[in-house]
Coordinates of C-alpha atoms and ligand atoms in Angstrom, one line a residue:
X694 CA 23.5 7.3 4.7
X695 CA 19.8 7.7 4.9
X696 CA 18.9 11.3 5.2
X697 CA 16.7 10.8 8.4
X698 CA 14.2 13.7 7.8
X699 CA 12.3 12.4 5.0
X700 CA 8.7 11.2 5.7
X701 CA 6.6 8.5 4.4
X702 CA 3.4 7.9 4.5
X703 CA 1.6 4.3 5.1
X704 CA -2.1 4.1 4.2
X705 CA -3.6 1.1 6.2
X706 CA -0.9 1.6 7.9
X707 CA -2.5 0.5 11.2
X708 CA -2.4 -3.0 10.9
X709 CA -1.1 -6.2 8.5
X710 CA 1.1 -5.4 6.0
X711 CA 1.3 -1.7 6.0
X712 CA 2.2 -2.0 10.2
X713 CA 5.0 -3.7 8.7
X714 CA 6.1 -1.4 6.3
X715 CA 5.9 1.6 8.9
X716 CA 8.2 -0.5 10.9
X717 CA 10.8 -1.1 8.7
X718 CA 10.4 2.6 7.1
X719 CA 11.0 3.8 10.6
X720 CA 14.6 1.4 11.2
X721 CA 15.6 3.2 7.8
X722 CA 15.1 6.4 9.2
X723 CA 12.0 8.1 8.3
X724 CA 9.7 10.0 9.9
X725 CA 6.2 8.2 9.5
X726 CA 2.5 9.1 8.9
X727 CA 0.3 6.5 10.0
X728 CA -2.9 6.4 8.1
X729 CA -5.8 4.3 9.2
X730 CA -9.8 4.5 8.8
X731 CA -11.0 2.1 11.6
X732 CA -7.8 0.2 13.1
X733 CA -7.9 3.7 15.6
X734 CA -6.3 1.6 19.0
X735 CA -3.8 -0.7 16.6
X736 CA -2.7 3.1 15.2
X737 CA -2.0 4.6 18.5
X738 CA -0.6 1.3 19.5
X739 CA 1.9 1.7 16.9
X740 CA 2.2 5.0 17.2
X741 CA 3.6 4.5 20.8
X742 CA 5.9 1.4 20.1
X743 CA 7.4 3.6 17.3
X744 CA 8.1 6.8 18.9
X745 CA 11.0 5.1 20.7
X746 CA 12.7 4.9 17.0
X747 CA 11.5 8.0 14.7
X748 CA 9.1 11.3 14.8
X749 CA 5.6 9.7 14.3
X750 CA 1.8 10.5 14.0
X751 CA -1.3 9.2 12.8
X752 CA -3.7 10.3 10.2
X753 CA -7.7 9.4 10.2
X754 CA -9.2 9.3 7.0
X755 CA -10.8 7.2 4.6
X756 CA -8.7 7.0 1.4
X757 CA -11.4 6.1 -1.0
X758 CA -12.9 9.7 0.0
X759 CA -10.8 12.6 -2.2
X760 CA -11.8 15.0 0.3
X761 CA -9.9 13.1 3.4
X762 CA -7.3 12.8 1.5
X763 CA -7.3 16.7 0.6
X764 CA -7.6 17.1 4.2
X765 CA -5.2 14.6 5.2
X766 CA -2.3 16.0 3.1
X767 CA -2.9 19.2 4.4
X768 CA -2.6 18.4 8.0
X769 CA 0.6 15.8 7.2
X770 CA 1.9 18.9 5.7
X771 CA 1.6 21.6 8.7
X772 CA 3.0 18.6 10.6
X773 CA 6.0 16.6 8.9
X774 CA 6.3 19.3 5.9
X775 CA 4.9 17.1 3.2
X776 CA 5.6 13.7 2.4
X777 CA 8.7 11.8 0.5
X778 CA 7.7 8.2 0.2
X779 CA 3.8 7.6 -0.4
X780 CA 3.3 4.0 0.1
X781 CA -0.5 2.9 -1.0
X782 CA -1.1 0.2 0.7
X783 CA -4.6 0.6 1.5
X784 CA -7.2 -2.4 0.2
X785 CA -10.1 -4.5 0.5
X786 CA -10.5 -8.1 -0.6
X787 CA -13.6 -9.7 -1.4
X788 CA -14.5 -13.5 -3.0
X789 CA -17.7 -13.9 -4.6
X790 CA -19.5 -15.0 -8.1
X791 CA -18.9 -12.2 -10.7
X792 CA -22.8 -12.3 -11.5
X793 CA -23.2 -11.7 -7.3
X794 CA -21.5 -8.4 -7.6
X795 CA -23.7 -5.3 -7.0
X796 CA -22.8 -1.8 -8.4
X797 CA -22.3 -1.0 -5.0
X798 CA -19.3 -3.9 -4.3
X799 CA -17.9 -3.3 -7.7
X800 CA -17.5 0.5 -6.8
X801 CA -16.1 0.2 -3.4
X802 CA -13.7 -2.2 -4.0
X803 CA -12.7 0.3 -7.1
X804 CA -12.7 3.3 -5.2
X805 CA -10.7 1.6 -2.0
X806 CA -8.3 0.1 -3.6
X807 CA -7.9 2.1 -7.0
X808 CA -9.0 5.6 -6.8
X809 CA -7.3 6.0 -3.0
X810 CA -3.9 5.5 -4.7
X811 CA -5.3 8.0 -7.2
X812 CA -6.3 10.3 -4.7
X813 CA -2.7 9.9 -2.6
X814 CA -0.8 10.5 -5.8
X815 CA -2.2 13.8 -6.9
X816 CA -1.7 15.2 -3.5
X817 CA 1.4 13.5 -3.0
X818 CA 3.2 14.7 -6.3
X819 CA 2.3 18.8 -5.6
X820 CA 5.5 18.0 -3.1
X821 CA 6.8 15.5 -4.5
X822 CA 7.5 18.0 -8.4
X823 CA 8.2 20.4 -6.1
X824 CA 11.0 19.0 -4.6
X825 CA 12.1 17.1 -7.5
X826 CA 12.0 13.6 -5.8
X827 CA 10.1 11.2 -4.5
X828 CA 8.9 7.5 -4.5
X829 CA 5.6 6.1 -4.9
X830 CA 5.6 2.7 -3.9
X831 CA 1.6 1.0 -4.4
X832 CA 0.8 -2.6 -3.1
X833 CA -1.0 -4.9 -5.6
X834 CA -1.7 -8.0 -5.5
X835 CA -0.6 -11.2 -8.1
X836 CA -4.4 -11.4 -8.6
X837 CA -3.9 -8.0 -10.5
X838 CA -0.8 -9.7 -12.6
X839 CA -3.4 -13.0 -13.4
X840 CA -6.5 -13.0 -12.5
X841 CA -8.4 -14.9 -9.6
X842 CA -11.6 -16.8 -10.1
X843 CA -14.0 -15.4 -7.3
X844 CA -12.1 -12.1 -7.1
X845 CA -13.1 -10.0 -10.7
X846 CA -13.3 -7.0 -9.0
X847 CA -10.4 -7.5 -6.5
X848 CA -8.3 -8.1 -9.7
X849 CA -9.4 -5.7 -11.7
X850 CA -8.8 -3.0 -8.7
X851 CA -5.1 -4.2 -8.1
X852 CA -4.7 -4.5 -12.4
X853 CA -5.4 -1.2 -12.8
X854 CA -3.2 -0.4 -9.9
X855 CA -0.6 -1.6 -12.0
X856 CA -1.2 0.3 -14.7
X857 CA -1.5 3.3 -12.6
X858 CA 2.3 2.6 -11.4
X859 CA 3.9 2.3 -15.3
X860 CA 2.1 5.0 -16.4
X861 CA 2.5 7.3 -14.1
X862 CA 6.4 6.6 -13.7
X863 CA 6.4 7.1 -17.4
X864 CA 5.0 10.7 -16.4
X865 CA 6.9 11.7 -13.4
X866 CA 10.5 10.3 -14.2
X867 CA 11.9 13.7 -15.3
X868 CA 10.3 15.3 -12.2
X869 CA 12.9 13.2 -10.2
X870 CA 9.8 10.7 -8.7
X871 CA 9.7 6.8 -9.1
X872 CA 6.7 4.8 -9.3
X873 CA 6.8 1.1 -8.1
X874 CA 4.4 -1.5 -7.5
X875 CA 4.7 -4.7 -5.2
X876 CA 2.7 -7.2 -5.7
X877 CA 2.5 -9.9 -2.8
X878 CA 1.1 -13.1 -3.3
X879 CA -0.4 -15.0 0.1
X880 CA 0.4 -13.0 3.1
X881 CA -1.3 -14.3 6.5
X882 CA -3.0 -11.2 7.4
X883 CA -6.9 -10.2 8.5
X884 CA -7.6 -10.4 4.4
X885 CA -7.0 -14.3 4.7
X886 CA -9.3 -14.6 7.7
X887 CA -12.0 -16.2 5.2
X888 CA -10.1 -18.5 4.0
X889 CA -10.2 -21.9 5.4
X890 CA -7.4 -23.9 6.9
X891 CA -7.8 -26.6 4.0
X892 CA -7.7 -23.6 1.4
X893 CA -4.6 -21.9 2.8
X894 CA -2.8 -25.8 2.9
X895 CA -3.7 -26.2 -0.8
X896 CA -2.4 -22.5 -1.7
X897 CA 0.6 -23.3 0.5
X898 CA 0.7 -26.5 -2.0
X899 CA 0.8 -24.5 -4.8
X900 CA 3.6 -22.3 -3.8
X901 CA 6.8 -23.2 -5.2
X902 CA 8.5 -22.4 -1.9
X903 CA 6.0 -24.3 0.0
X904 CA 5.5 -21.3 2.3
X905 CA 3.2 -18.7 2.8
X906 CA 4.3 -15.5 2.8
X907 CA 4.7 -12.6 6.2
X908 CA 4.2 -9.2 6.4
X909 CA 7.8 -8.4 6.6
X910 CA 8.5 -10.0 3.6
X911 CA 6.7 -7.5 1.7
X912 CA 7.6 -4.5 3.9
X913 CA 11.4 -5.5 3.1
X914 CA 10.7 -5.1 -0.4
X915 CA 9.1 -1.4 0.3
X916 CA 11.7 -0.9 2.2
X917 CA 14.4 -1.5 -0.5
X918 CA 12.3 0.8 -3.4
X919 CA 12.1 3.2 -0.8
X920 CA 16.3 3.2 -1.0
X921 CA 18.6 4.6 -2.6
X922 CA 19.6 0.9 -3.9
X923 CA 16.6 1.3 -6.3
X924 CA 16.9 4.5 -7.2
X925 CA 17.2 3.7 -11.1
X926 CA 14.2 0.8 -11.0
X927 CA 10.8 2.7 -12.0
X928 CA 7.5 1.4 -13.1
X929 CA 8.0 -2.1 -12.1
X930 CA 6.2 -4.5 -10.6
X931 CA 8.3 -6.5 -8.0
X932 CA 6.8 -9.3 -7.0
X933 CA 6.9 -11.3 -3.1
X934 CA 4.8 -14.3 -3.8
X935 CA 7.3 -17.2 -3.3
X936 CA 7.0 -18.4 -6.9
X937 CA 3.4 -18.7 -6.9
X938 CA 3.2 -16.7 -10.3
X939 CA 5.9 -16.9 -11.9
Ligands
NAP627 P1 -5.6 -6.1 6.3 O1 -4.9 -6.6 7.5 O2 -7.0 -6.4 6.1 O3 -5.3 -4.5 6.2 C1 -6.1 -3.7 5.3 C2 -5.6 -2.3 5.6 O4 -6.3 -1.4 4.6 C3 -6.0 -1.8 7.0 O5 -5.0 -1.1 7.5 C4 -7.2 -0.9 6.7 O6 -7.3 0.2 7.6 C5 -6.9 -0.3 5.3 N1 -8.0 0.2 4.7 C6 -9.1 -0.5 4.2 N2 -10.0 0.4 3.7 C7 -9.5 1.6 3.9 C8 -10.0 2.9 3.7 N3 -11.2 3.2 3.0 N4 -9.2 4.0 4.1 C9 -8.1 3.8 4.7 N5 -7.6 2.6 5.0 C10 -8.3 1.5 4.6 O7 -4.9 -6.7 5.0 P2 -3.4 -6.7 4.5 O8 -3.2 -8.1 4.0 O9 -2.5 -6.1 5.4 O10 -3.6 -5.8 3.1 C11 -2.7 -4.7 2.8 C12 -2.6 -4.5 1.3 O11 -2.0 -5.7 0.8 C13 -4.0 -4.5 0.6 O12 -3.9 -3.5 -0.4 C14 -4.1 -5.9 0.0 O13 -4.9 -5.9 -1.1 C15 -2.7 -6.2 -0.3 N6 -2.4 -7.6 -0.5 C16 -2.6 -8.5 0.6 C17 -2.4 -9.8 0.3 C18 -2.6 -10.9 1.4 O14 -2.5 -12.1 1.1 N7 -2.8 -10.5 2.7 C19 -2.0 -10.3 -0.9 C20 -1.9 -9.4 -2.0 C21 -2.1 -8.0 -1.7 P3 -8.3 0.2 8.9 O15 -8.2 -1.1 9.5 O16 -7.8 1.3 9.7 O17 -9.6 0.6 8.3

């Protein structure tokens, strides 16, 4: 039975995806730490609809910023005790010509979508070694598994984010923590909003399952690495993407 006092934390969890996953984290049973950065009315939002289900409060801070995050552990910690499933799901998309990215673009999508998970980790894991258990569950992207055309930086952020997850579940295994990565392929959310109707039909096209994928889809596989179903699957990347890289 799920031990309904354990807490997990959702960063971006406000909106798209990680709404989703702070959903289906609270109908298992855990206590949940909203994070968000600008989604403020979509937070309390959720913050409201789920307080009829679990104990749950939201968390300001921008996660590419080690300090917030400092600061944000500390106060998750005074209020939920510390924090038992870290979900990274945080990110930033971006399409442009490689030789059109600035220093400045190449470092912000780095530091959002990267160093935030970094960031979450190290502050995460002084409870996590503690207790001897945890999960760590960080959202990629298939980009990050292949490689997009437009997206250099995008893929290189969610790359290394994968090779963040198999290291550092090489590192923290005997410390009782698993480190997972899903990695979603096209999920209607905001990030798709610049894509055009024609471009979503031909990526719908090239998706073996001729769908494109929901939020829920990849909150249900959080939800299952959050489990005690996976607790002997570390440093893997699971991937929701309806064939599209297979
Ligand atoms: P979204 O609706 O645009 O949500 C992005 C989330 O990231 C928001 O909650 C946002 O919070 C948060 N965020 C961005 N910068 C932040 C920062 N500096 N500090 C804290 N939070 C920050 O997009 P989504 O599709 O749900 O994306 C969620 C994750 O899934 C991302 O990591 C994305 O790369 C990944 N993903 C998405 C797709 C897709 O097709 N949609 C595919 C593969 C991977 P605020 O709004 O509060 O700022």
């Amino acid at each position: 039975m799920m031990n309904n006092k354990k807490t997990a934390l959702v960063t971006g969890g406000a909106k798209g995806i990680g709404s989703a996953i702070c959903r289906a984290l609270a109908i298992d049973g855990y206590k949940i730490a909203i994070n968000y950065n600008s989604s403020q009315t979509e937070a309390v939002d959720l913050k409201n609809e789920l307080s009829a289900i679990t104990e749950v409060e939201i968390f300001k801070a921008d996660v590419s910023d080690s300090k917030q995050v400092k600061e944000m552990f500390s106060v998750i910690e005074k209020v939920f005790g510390g924090v038992d499933v870290l979900v990274n799901n945080a990110g930033i998309a971006g399409q442009m010509l490689f030789t059109d990215i600035t220093d400045e673009m190449w470092q912000k999508m780095i530091n959002v979508n990267l160093s935030s998970a970094f960031y979450c980790c190290r502050e995460a894991l002084k409870f996590m070694i503690n207790k001897k258990s945890g999960r760590i569950i960080n959202i990629a992207s298939m980009w990050g598994e292949t490689g997009a055309s437009m997206e250099v930086h995008y893929s290189a952020s969610k790359a290394g984010l994968i090779g963040l997850t198999k290291a550092l579940a090489k590192e923290v295994g005997l410390s009782g923590v698993t480190v997972n990565a899903v990695s979603p392929g096209v999920i209607m959310t905001d990030m798709m909003n610049s894509f055009s109707e024609a471009d979503i039909a031909v990526l719908k096209d090239e998706t073996p399952l001729n769908s494109l994928g929901t939020a829920e889809n990849v909150a249900d596989a959080v939800s299952f690495l959050a489990s005690e179903k996976a607790d002997f699957i570390t440093g893997q990347v699971i991937s929701v993407n309806g064939g599209f890289v297979i």
